[in-house]
Coordinates of C-alpha atoms in Angstrom, one line a residue:
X1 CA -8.6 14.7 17.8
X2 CA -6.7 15.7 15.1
X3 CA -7.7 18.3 12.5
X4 CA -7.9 17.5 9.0
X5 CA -4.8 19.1 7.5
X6 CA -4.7 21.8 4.3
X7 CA -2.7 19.3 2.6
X8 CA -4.5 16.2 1.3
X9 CA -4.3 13.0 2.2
X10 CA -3.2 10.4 -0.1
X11 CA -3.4 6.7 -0.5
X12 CA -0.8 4.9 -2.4
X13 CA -2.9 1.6 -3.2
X14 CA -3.6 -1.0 -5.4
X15 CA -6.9 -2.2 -6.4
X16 CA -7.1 -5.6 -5.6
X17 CA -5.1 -5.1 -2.7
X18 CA -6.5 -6.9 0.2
X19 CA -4.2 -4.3 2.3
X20 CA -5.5 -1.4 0.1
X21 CA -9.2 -2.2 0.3
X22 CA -8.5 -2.6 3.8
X23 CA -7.7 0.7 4.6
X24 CA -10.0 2.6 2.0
X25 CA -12.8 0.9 3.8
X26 CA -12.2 2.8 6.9
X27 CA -11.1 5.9 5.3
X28 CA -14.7 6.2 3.8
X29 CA -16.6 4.1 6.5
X30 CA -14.8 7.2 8.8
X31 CA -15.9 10.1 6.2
X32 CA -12.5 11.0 6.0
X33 CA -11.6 12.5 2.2
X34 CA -8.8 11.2 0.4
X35 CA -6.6 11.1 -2.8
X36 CA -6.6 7.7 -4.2
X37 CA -3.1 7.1 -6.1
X38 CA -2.6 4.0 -8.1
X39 CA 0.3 1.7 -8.1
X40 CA 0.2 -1.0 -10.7
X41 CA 1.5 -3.9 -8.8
X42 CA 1.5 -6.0 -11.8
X43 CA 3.2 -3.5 -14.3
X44 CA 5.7 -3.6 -11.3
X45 CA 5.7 0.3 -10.4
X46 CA 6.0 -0.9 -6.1
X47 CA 9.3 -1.5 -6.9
X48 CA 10.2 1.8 -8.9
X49 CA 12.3 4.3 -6.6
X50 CA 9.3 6.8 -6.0
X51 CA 7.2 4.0 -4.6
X52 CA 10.4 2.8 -2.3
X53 CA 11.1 6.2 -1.0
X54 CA 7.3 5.6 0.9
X55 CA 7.5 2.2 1.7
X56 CA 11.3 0.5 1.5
X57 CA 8.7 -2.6 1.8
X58 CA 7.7 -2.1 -1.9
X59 CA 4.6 -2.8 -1.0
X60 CA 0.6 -1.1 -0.6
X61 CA -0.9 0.9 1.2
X62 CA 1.0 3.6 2.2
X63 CA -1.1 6.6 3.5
X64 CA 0.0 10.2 3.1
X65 CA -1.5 11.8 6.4
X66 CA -0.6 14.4 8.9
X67 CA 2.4 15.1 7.5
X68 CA 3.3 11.1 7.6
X69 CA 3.8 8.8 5.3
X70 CA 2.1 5.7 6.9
X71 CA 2.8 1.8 5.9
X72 CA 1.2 -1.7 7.0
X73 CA -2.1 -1.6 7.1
X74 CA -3.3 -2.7 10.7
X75 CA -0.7 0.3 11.7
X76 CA -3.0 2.7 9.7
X77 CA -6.0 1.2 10.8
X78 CA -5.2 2.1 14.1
X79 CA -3.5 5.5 13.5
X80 CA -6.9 6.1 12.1
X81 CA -9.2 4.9 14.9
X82 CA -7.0 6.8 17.6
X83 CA -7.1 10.1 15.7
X84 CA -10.2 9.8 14.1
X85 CA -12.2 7.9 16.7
X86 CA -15.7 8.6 15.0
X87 CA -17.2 6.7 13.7
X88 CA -15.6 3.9 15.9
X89 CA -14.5 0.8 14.5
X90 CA -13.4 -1.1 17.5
X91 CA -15.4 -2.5 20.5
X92 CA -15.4 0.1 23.3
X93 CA -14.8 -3.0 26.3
X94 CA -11.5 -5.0 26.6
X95 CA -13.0 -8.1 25.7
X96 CA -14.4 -7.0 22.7
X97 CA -11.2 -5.3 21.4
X98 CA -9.2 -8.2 22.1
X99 CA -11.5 -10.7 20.2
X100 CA -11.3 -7.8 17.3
X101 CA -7.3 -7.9 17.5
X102 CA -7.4 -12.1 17.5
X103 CA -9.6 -12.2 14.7
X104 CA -7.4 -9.3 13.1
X105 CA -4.5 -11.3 13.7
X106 CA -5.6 -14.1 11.9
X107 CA -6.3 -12.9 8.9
X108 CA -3.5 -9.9 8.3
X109 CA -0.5 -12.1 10.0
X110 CA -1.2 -15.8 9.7
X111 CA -3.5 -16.1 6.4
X112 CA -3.1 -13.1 4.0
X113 CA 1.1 -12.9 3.8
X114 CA 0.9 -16.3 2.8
X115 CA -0.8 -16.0 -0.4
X116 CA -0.3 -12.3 -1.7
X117 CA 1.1 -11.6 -4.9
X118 CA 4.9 -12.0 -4.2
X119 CA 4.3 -15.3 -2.2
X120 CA 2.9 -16.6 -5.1
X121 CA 4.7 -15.6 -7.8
X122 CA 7.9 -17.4 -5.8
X123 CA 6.1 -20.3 -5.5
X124 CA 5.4 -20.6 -9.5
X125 CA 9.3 -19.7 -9.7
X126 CA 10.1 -22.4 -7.7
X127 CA 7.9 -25.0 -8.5
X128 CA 7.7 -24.3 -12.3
X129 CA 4.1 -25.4 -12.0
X130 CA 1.2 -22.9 -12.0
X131 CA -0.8 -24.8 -10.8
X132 CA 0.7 -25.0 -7.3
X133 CA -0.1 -21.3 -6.7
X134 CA -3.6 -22.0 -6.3
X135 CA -3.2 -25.4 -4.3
X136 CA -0.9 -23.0 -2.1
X137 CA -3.4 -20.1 -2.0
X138 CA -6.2 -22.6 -0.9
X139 CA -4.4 -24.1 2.3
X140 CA -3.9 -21.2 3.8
X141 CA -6.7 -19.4 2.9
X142 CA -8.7 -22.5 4.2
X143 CA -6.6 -22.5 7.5
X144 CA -7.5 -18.9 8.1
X145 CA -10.8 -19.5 7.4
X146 CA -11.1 -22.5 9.6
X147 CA -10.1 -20.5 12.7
X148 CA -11.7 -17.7 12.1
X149 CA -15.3 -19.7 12.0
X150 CA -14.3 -21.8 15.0
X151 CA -13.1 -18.4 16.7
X152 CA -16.3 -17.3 16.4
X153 CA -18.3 -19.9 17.3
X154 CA -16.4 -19.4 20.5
X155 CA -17.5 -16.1 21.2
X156 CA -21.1 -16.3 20.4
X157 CA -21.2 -19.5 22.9
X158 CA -20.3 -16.6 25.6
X159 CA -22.9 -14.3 24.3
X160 CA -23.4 -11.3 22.2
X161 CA -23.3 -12.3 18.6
X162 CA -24.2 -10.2 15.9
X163 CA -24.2 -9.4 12.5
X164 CA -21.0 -8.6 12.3
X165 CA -17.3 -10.0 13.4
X166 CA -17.7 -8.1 16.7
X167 CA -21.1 -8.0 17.6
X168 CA -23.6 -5.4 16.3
X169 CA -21.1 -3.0 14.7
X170 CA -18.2 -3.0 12.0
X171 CA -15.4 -3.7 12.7
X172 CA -11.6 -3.5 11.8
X173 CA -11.8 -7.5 11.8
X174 CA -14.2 -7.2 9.3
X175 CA -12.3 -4.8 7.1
X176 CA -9.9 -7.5 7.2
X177 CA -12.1 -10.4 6.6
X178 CA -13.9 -9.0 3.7
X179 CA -11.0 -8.6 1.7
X180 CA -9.4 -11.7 2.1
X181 CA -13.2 -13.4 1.2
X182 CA -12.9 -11.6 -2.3
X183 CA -9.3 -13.4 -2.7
X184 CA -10.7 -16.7 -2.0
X185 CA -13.1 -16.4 -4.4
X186 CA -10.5 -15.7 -7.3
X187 CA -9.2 -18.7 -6.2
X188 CA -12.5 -20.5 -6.9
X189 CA -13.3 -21.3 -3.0
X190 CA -16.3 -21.3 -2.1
X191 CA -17.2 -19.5 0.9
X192 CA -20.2 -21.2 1.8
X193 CA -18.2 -23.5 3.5
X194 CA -18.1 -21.2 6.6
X195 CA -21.5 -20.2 7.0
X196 CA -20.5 -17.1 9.7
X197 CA -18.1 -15.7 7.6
X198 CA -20.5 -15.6 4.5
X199 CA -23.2 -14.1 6.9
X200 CA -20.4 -11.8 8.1
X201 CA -19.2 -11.0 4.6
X202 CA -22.6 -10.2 3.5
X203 CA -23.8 -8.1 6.1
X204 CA -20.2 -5.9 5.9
X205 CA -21.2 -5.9 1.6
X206 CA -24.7 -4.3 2.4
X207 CA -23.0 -1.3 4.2
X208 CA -22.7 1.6 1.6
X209 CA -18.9 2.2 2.7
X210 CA -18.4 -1.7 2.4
X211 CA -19.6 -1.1 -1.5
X212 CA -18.0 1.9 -2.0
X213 CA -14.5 0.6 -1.0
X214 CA -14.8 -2.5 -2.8
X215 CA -12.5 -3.2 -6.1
X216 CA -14.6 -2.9 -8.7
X217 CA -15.2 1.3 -7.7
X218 CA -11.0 1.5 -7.7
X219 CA -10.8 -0.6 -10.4
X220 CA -8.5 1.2 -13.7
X221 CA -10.7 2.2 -16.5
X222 CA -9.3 0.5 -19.7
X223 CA -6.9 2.5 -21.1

């Protein structure tokens, strides 16, 4: 176990950041204070030289912890959990913690890169026609989805479903899936359409670190 530091922790982050939320979910879920630091990915300050020197990537989160500076969020996520293993966000058995890591995997590597902010713009670049962004955005967002809900139909036919991703406790798939629910609804999905992913998404929104987390209580006041 590691002891919190003198110097603060900071989170380089964005908003609406799928990523971001990520990641300030399980920074509060965990109790673990933090300095929440704005980058305006729309005003462009990711790719700014200060924002670089963190994360070469130009891109969010970036967590300032332990005398690191810490990018990708499923890295974090785990950095977290293994230093701060209370409260615990993965499954304690093997099975458990690799349907966690498939479920993960679907949403951070095969659904979510394909329709963040920089995929899309490209697209409009490309195509010249904004509506293809959100034709774009909706097939992969209703891939992921797909496999998500036929992934876990799979593992409650071999027992133990809950209210969660995982069973009876959250997750770090559900700090994944939650996110990427909010971005399908900007895109006018609606997520009904998966009936254990809106039971999922709505139990994770009725935990108090789910709300606290969310967008809205990141989002800039006007200025």
């Amino acid at each position: 176990m590691i002891r919190e530091p003198a110097q603060p922790i900071v989170l380089y982050h964005y908003w609406r950041s799928s990523s971001s939320w990520r990641v300030r979910w399980a920074l509060i879920e965990k109790g673990i204070p933090f300095v929440p630091a704005a980058v305006d990915l729309l005003a462009g300050e990711q790719k700014q030289p200060a924002h670089l020197a963190r994360n070469p990537l130009g891109m969010v989160p970036v967590l300032a912890i332990d005398g690191l500076l810490l990018t990708e969020s499923v890295a974090i996520l785990e950095y977290l959990e293994e230093t701060r293993p209370s409260p615990a966000l993965a499954p304690a058995d093997p099975a458990g913690r690799a349907l966690m890591r498939q479920l993960t995997q679907i949403i951070v590597a095969d659904t979510q890169p394909l329709q963040n902010l920089s995929v899309l713009q490209n697209i409009d670049a490309l195509t010249g026609n904004s509506d293809s962004r959100k034709t774009w955005a909706e097939r992969y967002i209703a891939r992921g989805f797909d496999a998500y809900e036929a992934t876990l139909a799979q593992a409650a036919a071999r027992g133990g479903p809950g209210p969660f991703s995982c069973g009876e406790r959250l997750s770090l798939a559900d700090l994944c899936l939650v996110p990427q629910c909010y971005n399908a609804r900007r895109q006018g999905m609606d997520i009904s359409r998966w009936p254990r992913i809106a039971a999922i998404e709505a139990a994770c929104l009725a935990t108090p670190s789910g709300q606290r987390s969310a967008p809205e209580a990141f989002r800039p006041s006007p200025a």
